Amino acid sequence: HKQLVVSDTRARCISKGMQSKCYFSNLMVQRNVFHVFGSAYKRDGVPNPIYPPDGQQGPLVQYHKYKGHPISELSLPHDLTNGNPHCDLYITRPTIFLYRMSGHSTYHLWENNLGPFFATLNEDFGLEGENKKALKDKLNDPSSLLVAYVDNKPTTGPKAPHLLSKLLQLFTNVRLINASALDAKVCFIDAIVGISSHGFQHRELLFRMMESVAGYSPPNPLPPIPTVLFISRNHHSVVRGRKIANEAEVIEALNRTLLDTFPRAANGFLRLVHMEDYSFEDQIRMAMKTHIILSPHGGGVTNCIWMREGSVTVEFVAPVGKSLTNMYHTLCGKSGVSHFHFLADPDPADEGVDMKGNARLFSNMVVPPGRAVENLQKALRLYEQNREKALRKVE
């Protein structure tokens, strides 16, 4: 294999989403650093540093504490009779490099990792004719494609990146390798670095995921009595951050409202869950059978994507997080799920607490029971409107 890389690194770069992404010929990776051969890559418009993930711009750089991967330039010797001395191993499979950004956040996993990866499988990087077809065939053949991580993130704790690996394995049986752990000098013949995208086919990806997890089939019509789920952040593993200080009081008020509304219904009560106690597959199955979700701002709201069209998600937000509600409104809407939010009250116990410079994430809240009931009733009305609209379409 020593004869495999005997020319300068070349690349085709395109600008998509927030970052550029490049299709490389002859790229070396060692200890989380990308190495290129020669200087021709500069003429190809390769950025340095380069960003394997999507979504790295403005304040997101600060929040995710990631400033890109450096590119180091190496020179090829004049005499390549014995191959490239810079390469210990060669990977001939086409490889897409990812950075498991925000591995603790389901929203970013879907919007900035899995979704853009899905879109990248259909990129042509300006190739034409047979070259274009050959690249597309390689990227959509799980038996030949590799996915390589270059993130060097923690492997335990709340920011563990393993969930993206789980998502990818549910979506496809593509081989996964951790390039951050490569001590050897590994040369990749065909490599894509970057998955940034203007958008992706949300519903197509969604159905493929649900088919993999639960054997998806078209859902039955929305029932007259909805299944209601309350996703709690008051789990022992959550030290602080969007917990509801008076959660027991809120749950009692919501349950009373549901029992008054559906007095004879076997399922006329609220189900409270901590998603931390369930496998990712079980979380998807649970959301697919739920018609109304109530959740504090955070990853729990992202479960709206698995709900059937016409369902409703209610998000309650601490006052310091009121500027970020559109992110879930747009995401839920892609699945045909109605979403709205309401503001909770600040938790007096937060006064004087170190919020680590990010009060939006680390502040807790108090939800007045009357306000919670008012918004549950709003959700029930909206659900009924959606159900009636769906029935009229059938007729």
Coordinates of C-alpha atoms in Angstrom, one line a residue:
H1 CA 0.0 0.0 0.0
K2 CA 3.0 2.3 0.2
Q3 CA 2.3 3.4 -3.4
L4 CA -1.2 4.8 -2.6
V5 CA -0.4 8.4 -1.7
V6 CA 2.3 9.8 -4.0
S7 CA 0.8 13.1 -5.0
D8 CA -0.2 16.4 -3.4
T9 CA -3.5 16.8 -1.5
R10 CA -6.3 18.2 -3.6
A11 CA -9.7 19.2 -2.6
R12 CA -13.1 20.4 -3.8
C13 CA -14.7 22.8 -1.4
I14 CA -18.3 24.1 -1.3
S15 CA -19.9 26.5 1.0
K16 CA -23.0 25.2 2.7
G17 CA -24.8 26.3 5.9
M18 CA -22.4 28.0 8.3
Q19 CA -19.1 26.4 7.2
S20 CA -17.4 25.1 4.1
K21 CA -16.9 21.4 3.5
C22 CA -14.3 19.8 1.4
Y23 CA -13.9 16.5 -0.6
F24 CA -10.2 15.6 -0.3
S25 CA -7.9 13.3 -2.2
N26 CA -5.0 12.2 0.0
L27 CA -5.4 13.4 3.6
M28 CA -3.5 12.3 6.7
V29 CA -4.8 12.3 10.2
Q30 CA -2.9 11.8 13.4
R31 CA -3.8 12.6 17.0
N32 CA -6.8 14.8 16.0
V33 CA -4.9 16.9 13.5
F34 CA -5.5 17.0 9.7
H35 CA -2.3 16.9 7.6
V36 CA -2.1 17.7 3.9
F37 CA 0.7 17.1 1.4
G38 CA 2.1 20.0 -0.5
S39 CA 0.4 23.4 -0.9
A40 CA -2.0 22.8 -3.8
Y41 CA -4.9 22.6 -1.3
K42 CA -4.6 26.3 -0.7
R43 CA -5.6 27.0 -4.3
D44 CA -8.6 24.8 -3.8
G45 CA -9.9 27.1 -1.1
V46 CA -9.5 24.8 1.9
P47 CA -10.1 26.8 5.1
N48 CA -7.6 26.5 7.9
P49 CA -8.8 25.7 10.5
I50 CA -11.5 23.5 9.1
Y51 CA -14.8 22.7 10.8
P52 CA -16.2 19.2 10.6
P53 CA -19.5 20.1 12.3
D54 CA -22.2 22.4 11.3
G55 CA -23.5 25.3 13.3
Q56 CA -20.2 26.9 14.4
Q57 CA -20.7 30.6 14.1
G58 CA -21.2 33.6 16.4
P59 CA -22.1 32.7 20.0
L60 CA -22.3 29.0 19.2
V61 CA -18.5 28.9 19.1
Q62 CA -18.4 30.2 22.7
Y63 CA -21.1 27.8 24.0
H64 CA -19.6 24.8 22.3
K65 CA -16.0 25.8 23.1
Y66 CA -14.8 24.6 19.8
K67 CA -12.7 26.6 17.3
G68 CA -12.1 24.2 14.5
H69 CA -9.5 21.6 13.6
P70 CA -6.0 22.9 12.4
I71 CA -4.5 21.7 9.1
S72 CA -0.8 21.0 9.0
E73 CA 1.2 21.1 5.8
L74 CA 3.7 18.3 5.0
S75 CA 6.1 18.0 2.1
L76 CA 6.4 14.9 -0.1
P77 CA 9.9 13.7 -0.8
H78 CA 11.2 13.9 -4.3
D79 CA 11.9 10.1 -4.4
L80 CA 8.6 8.2 -3.9
T81 CA 9.9 4.9 -5.1
N82 CA 9.2 3.3 -1.7
G83 CA 5.9 5.2 -1.3
N84 CA 4.9 7.9 1.1
P85 CA 7.0 7.9 4.3
H86 CA 4.3 9.9 6.1
C87 CA 1.7 7.1 6.0
D88 CA 1.7 4.2 8.3
L89 CA -1.7 2.9 7.3
Y90 CA -4.1 3.6 4.4
I91 CA -7.9 3.8 4.4
T92 CA -9.2 3.3 0.8
R93 CA -12.9 3.5 1.8
P94 CA -14.5 6.9 1.3
T95 CA -14.7 8.5 4.8
I96 CA -16.8 11.3 6.2
F97 CA -15.3 13.1 9.2
L98 CA -17.7 14.3 11.9
Y99 CA -17.3 16.2 15.2
R100 CA -19.8 15.1 17.7
M101 CA -20.8 18.6 18.7
S102 CA -23.0 19.0 21.7
G103 CA -23.3 15.3 22.3
H104 CA -25.5 16.0 25.3
S105 CA -28.1 17.9 23.3
T106 CA -30.7 16.0 21.2
Y107 CA -31.5 19.2 19.3
H108 CA -28.0 19.7 18.1
L109 CA -27.5 16.1 17.4
W110 CA -30.4 16.2 15.0
E111 CA -30.0 19.6 13.5
N112 CA -26.2 20.0 13.4
N113 CA -25.0 16.4 13.1
L114 CA -27.3 13.6 11.8
G115 CA -29.4 15.9 9.5
P116 CA -26.4 17.6 7.8
F117 CA -24.7 14.2 7.6
F118 CA -27.8 12.8 5.8
A119 CA -27.7 15.8 3.4
T120 CA -23.9 15.3 2.7
L121 CA -24.6 11.8 1.4
N122 CA -26.1 13.4 -1.6
E123 CA -23.5 16.1 -2.3
D124 CA -21.6 16.1 -5.6
F125 CA -19.0 18.7 -4.8
G126 CA -19.2 20.1 -8.3
L127 CA -18.4 16.8 -10.0
E128 CA -20.1 15.8 -13.2
G129 CA -21.0 12.8 -15.2
E130 CA -19.5 9.5 -14.2
N131 CA -17.4 11.1 -11.4
K132 CA -20.6 12.5 -9.9
K133 CA -22.3 9.1 -10.0
A134 CA -19.3 7.3 -8.7
L135 CA -19.1 9.5 -5.6
K136 CA -22.9 9.3 -4.9
D137 CA -22.7 5.5 -5.2
K138 CA -19.8 5.3 -2.7
L139 CA -21.4 7.6 -0.2
N140 CA -24.7 5.7 -0.2
D141 CA -23.2 2.2 0.1
P142 CA -23.0 1.4 3.8
S143 CA -20.7 -1.6 3.1
S144 CA -18.0 0.8 1.8
L145 CA -18.5 4.1 3.6
L146 CA -16.7 5.0 6.9
V147 CA -17.6 7.6 9.4
A148 CA -14.7 9.0 11.5
Y149 CA -15.0 11.1 14.7
V150 CA -12.4 13.8 15.3
D151 CA -13.8 15.4 18.5
N152 CA -11.6 14.3 21.5
K153 CA -14.6 14.9 23.8
P154 CA -15.2 13.3 27.2
T155 CA -16.4 9.7 27.1
T156 CA -18.4 9.9 30.4
G157 CA -20.7 12.3 32.1
P158 CA -23.5 14.6 30.8
K159 CA -21.5 15.7 27.7
A160 CA -20.7 12.2 26.5
P161 CA -20.7 12.1 22.7
H162 CA -21.9 8.5 22.4
L163 CA -25.5 9.4 21.5
L164 CA -24.6 10.5 18.0
S165 CA -23.0 7.1 17.5
K166 CA -26.3 5.6 18.6
L167 CA -28.3 7.8 16.2
L168 CA -26.0 6.9 13.3
Q169 CA -26.2 3.2 14.1
L170 CA -30.0 3.4 14.2
F171 CA -30.0 5.2 10.8
T172 CA -27.4 3.1 9.0
N173 CA -25.0 0.2 9.4
V174 CA -22.0 2.4 8.3
R175 CA -18.7 1.5 10.0
L176 CA -17.7 4.0 12.8
I177 CA -14.2 4.7 13.9
N178 CA -12.7 7.2 16.4
A179 CA -10.1 9.1 14.6
S180 CA -9.2 11.1 17.7
A181 CA -7.5 7.9 19.0
L182 CA -5.3 7.3 16.0
D183 CA -1.7 7.4 17.1
A184 CA -0.5 6.0 13.8
K185 CA -0.2 8.2 10.7
V186 CA -3.3 7.2 8.8
C187 CA -3.8 8.4 5.2
F188 CA -7.3 8.6 3.7
I189 CA -7.5 8.3 -0.1
D190 CA -11.0 9.8 -0.3
A191 CA -12.3 12.0 2.6
I192 CA -15.0 14.5 3.2
V193 CA -14.3 16.9 6.1
G194 CA -17.4 18.9 7.0
I195 CA -21.1 18.2 6.9
S196 CA -22.5 21.8 7.0
S197 CA -25.7 22.0 5.1
H198 CA -28.4 24.6 4.1
G199 CA -31.0 22.0 5.1
F200 CA -32.0 18.3 4.8
Q201 CA -35.0 16.1 4.1
H202 CA -36.3 16.1 7.6
R203 CA -39.3 13.8 7.1
E204 CA -37.4 11.3 4.9
L205 CA -34.7 11.0 7.6
L206 CA -37.4 10.8 10.3
F207 CA -39.3 7.9 8.7
R208 CA -36.0 6.0 8.0
M209 CA -35.1 6.3 11.7
M210 CA -38.6 5.3 12.9
E211 CA -38.6 2.4 10.6
S212 CA -35.3 1.2 12.0
V213 CA -36.5 1.6 15.6
A214 CA -40.2 0.7 15.6
G215 CA -41.0 -0.7 12.1
Y216 CA -42.8 2.6 11.2
S217 CA -46.2 2.4 9.5
P218 CA -48.7 5.2 8.8
P219 CA -50.4 6.1 12.1
N220 CA -54.0 5.7 13.0
P221 CA -56.2 8.9 13.1
L222 CA -55.7 11.1 16.1
P223 CA -57.9 9.7 19.0
P224 CA -60.5 11.9 20.8
I225 CA -58.6 11.5 24.1
P226 CA -54.9 12.4 23.7
T227 CA -52.1 10.7 25.5
V228 CA -50.3 13.4 27.5
L229 CA -46.6 13.2 28.5
F230 CA -44.8 15.5 31.0
I231 CA -41.0 15.4 30.5
S232 CA -39.3 16.3 33.7
R233 CA -35.8 17.7 34.2
N234 CA -36.0 17.0 37.9
H235 CA -33.8 14.0 37.6
H236 CA -31.1 13.2 40.2
S237 CA -28.4 13.3 37.4
V238 CA -29.3 16.9 36.6
V239 CA -27.5 19.1 39.1
R240 CA -29.3 22.3 38.0
G241 CA -30.7 23.8 34.9
R242 CA -34.4 24.3 34.0
K243 CA -35.6 22.3 36.9
I244 CA -39.1 23.1 38.1
A245 CA -38.9 24.0 41.8
N246 CA -42.6 23.4 42.4
E247 CA -43.0 20.4 40.0
A248 CA -45.2 18.3 42.4
E249 CA -47.7 21.1 42.7
V250 CA -47.8 21.6 38.9
I251 CA -48.3 17.9 38.2
E252 CA -51.2 17.7 40.7
A253 CA -52.9 20.7 39.0
L254 CA -52.4 19.2 35.5
N255 CA -53.7 15.8 36.5
R256 CA -56.7 17.3 38.1
T257 CA -57.5 19.2 34.9
L258 CA -57.1 16.1 32.7
L259 CA -59.4 14.0 35.1
D260 CA -62.0 16.8 35.0
T261 CA -61.8 16.9 31.2
F262 CA -61.9 13.2 30.6
P263 CA -63.5 11.7 33.8
R264 CA -64.1 8.3 32.3
A265 CA -61.0 7.8 30.3
A266 CA -58.6 5.0 31.2
N267 CA -55.7 7.2 29.9
G268 CA -57.1 10.5 31.2
F269 CA -54.1 11.3 33.3
L270 CA -50.6 12.7 32.9
R271 CA -47.6 10.5 32.6
L272 CA -44.5 12.0 34.1
V273 CA -41.1 10.6 32.7
H274 CA -37.4 11.3 33.1
M275 CA -35.9 10.5 29.7
E276 CA -32.6 9.7 31.3
D277 CA -34.2 6.4 32.5
Y278 CA -35.0 5.2 29.0
S279 CA -33.0 3.9 26.1
F280 CA -33.0 6.2 23.0
E281 CA -35.1 3.6 21.2
D282 CA -37.7 3.6 24.0
Q283 CA -37.8 7.4 23.9
I284 CA -38.6 7.3 20.2
R285 CA -41.4 4.7 20.7
M286 CA -42.8 6.7 23.6
A287 CA -43.0 9.9 21.6
M288 CA -44.6 8.2 18.6
K289 CA -47.5 7.1 20.9
T290 CA -47.9 10.6 22.5
H291 CA -50.2 13.3 21.4
I292 CA -49.4 16.2 23.8
I293 CA -45.9 16.8 25.3
L294 CA -45.3 19.3 28.1
S295 CA -41.6 20.0 28.8
P296 CA -39.2 22.6 30.0
H297 CA -36.9 24.2 27.4
G298 CA -34.2 21.6 26.5
G299 CA -33.6 18.3 24.7
G300 CA -36.9 16.9 25.9
V301 CA -38.8 19.2 23.6
T302 CA -36.9 17.7 20.6
N303 CA -39.1 14.5 21.0
C304 CA -41.8 16.4 19.2
I305 CA -40.1 15.3 15.9
W306 CA -41.3 11.7 16.5
M307 CA -44.9 12.6 17.3
R308 CA -47.6 12.1 14.7
E309 CA -48.8 15.0 12.6
G310 CA -51.4 17.2 14.4
S311 CA -49.9 16.5 17.9
V312 CA -49.0 19.4 20.2
T313 CA -45.9 20.3 22.2
V314 CA -45.9 22.9 25.0
E315 CA -42.6 24.3 26.1
F316 CA -42.2 26.3 29.4
V317 CA -39.2 28.6 29.5
A318 CA -37.4 30.4 32.2
P319 CA -37.5 34.2 31.7
V320 CA -33.8 34.3 30.8
G321 CA -34.3 31.8 27.9
K322 CA -37.2 33.6 26.2
S323 CA -35.1 34.5 23.1
L324 CA -34.6 30.9 22.0
T325 CA -38.1 29.5 21.7
N326 CA -38.2 29.6 17.9
M327 CA -35.6 26.8 17.6
Y328 CA -38.1 24.2 18.8
H329 CA -41.1 25.9 17.1
T330 CA -39.4 25.4 13.7
L331 CA -38.2 21.9 14.5
C332 CA -41.6 20.6 15.6
G333 CA -43.3 22.3 12.7
K334 CA -41.1 20.2 10.3
S335 CA -42.9 17.1 11.7
G336 CA -46.3 18.8 11.4
V337 CA -46.5 19.1 15.2
S338 CA -48.0 22.3 16.7
H339 CA -45.7 24.0 19.2
F340 CA -46.1 26.9 21.6
H341 CA -44.4 28.2 24.7
F342 CA -45.1 30.2 27.8
L343 CA -42.8 31.9 30.3
A344 CA -42.4 30.5 33.8
D345 CA -41.2 32.6 36.8
P346 CA -37.7 32.8 38.0
D347 CA -36.8 30.5 40.9
P348 CA -36.0 32.8 44.0
A349 CA -33.4 30.2 45.1
D350 CA -31.3 31.0 42.0
E351 CA -30.3 34.4 43.5
G352 CA -26.6 34.5 44.1
V353 CA -26.0 31.1 42.4
D354 CA -23.0 30.8 39.9
M355 CA -24.6 30.3 36.5
K356 CA -21.2 29.7 34.8
G357 CA -21.8 32.6 32.5
N358 CA -24.9 30.9 30.9
A359 CA -28.1 31.6 33.0
R360 CA -30.2 30.4 30.1
L361 CA -29.0 26.8 30.6
F362 CA -28.4 26.8 34.4
S363 CA -31.3 28.7 35.9
N364 CA -34.3 26.9 37.4
M365 CA -37.9 28.1 37.3
V366 CA -41.2 28.2 39.2
V367 CA -44.3 27.4 37.1
P368 CA -47.5 28.9 38.6
P369 CA -50.1 26.0 38.6
G370 CA -52.8 28.2 37.2
R371 CA -50.5 29.2 34.3
A372 CA -49.7 25.6 33.6
V373 CA -53.4 24.6 33.6
E374 CA -54.2 27.5 31.3
N375 CA -51.6 26.3 28.7
L376 CA -52.6 22.7 29.0
Q377 CA -56.2 23.7 28.2
K378 CA -54.9 25.7 25.2
A379 CA -53.0 22.6 24.1
L380 CA -56.2 20.5 24.4
R381 CA -58.1 23.0 22.2
L382 CA -55.4 23.1 19.6
Y383 CA -55.1 19.3 19.5
E384 CA -58.9 19.0 18.9
Q385 CA -58.7 21.6 16.1
N386 CA -55.9 19.6 14.5
R387 CA -57.8 16.4 14.9
E388 CA -61.0 17.8 13.3
K389 CA -58.9 19.2 10.4
A390 CA -57.3 15.8 9.9
L391 CA -60.8 14.1 9.9
R392 CA -62.1 16.6 7.3
K393 CA -59.1 15.8 5.0
V394 CA -60.1 12.1 5.2
E395 CA -63.7 12.9 4.3

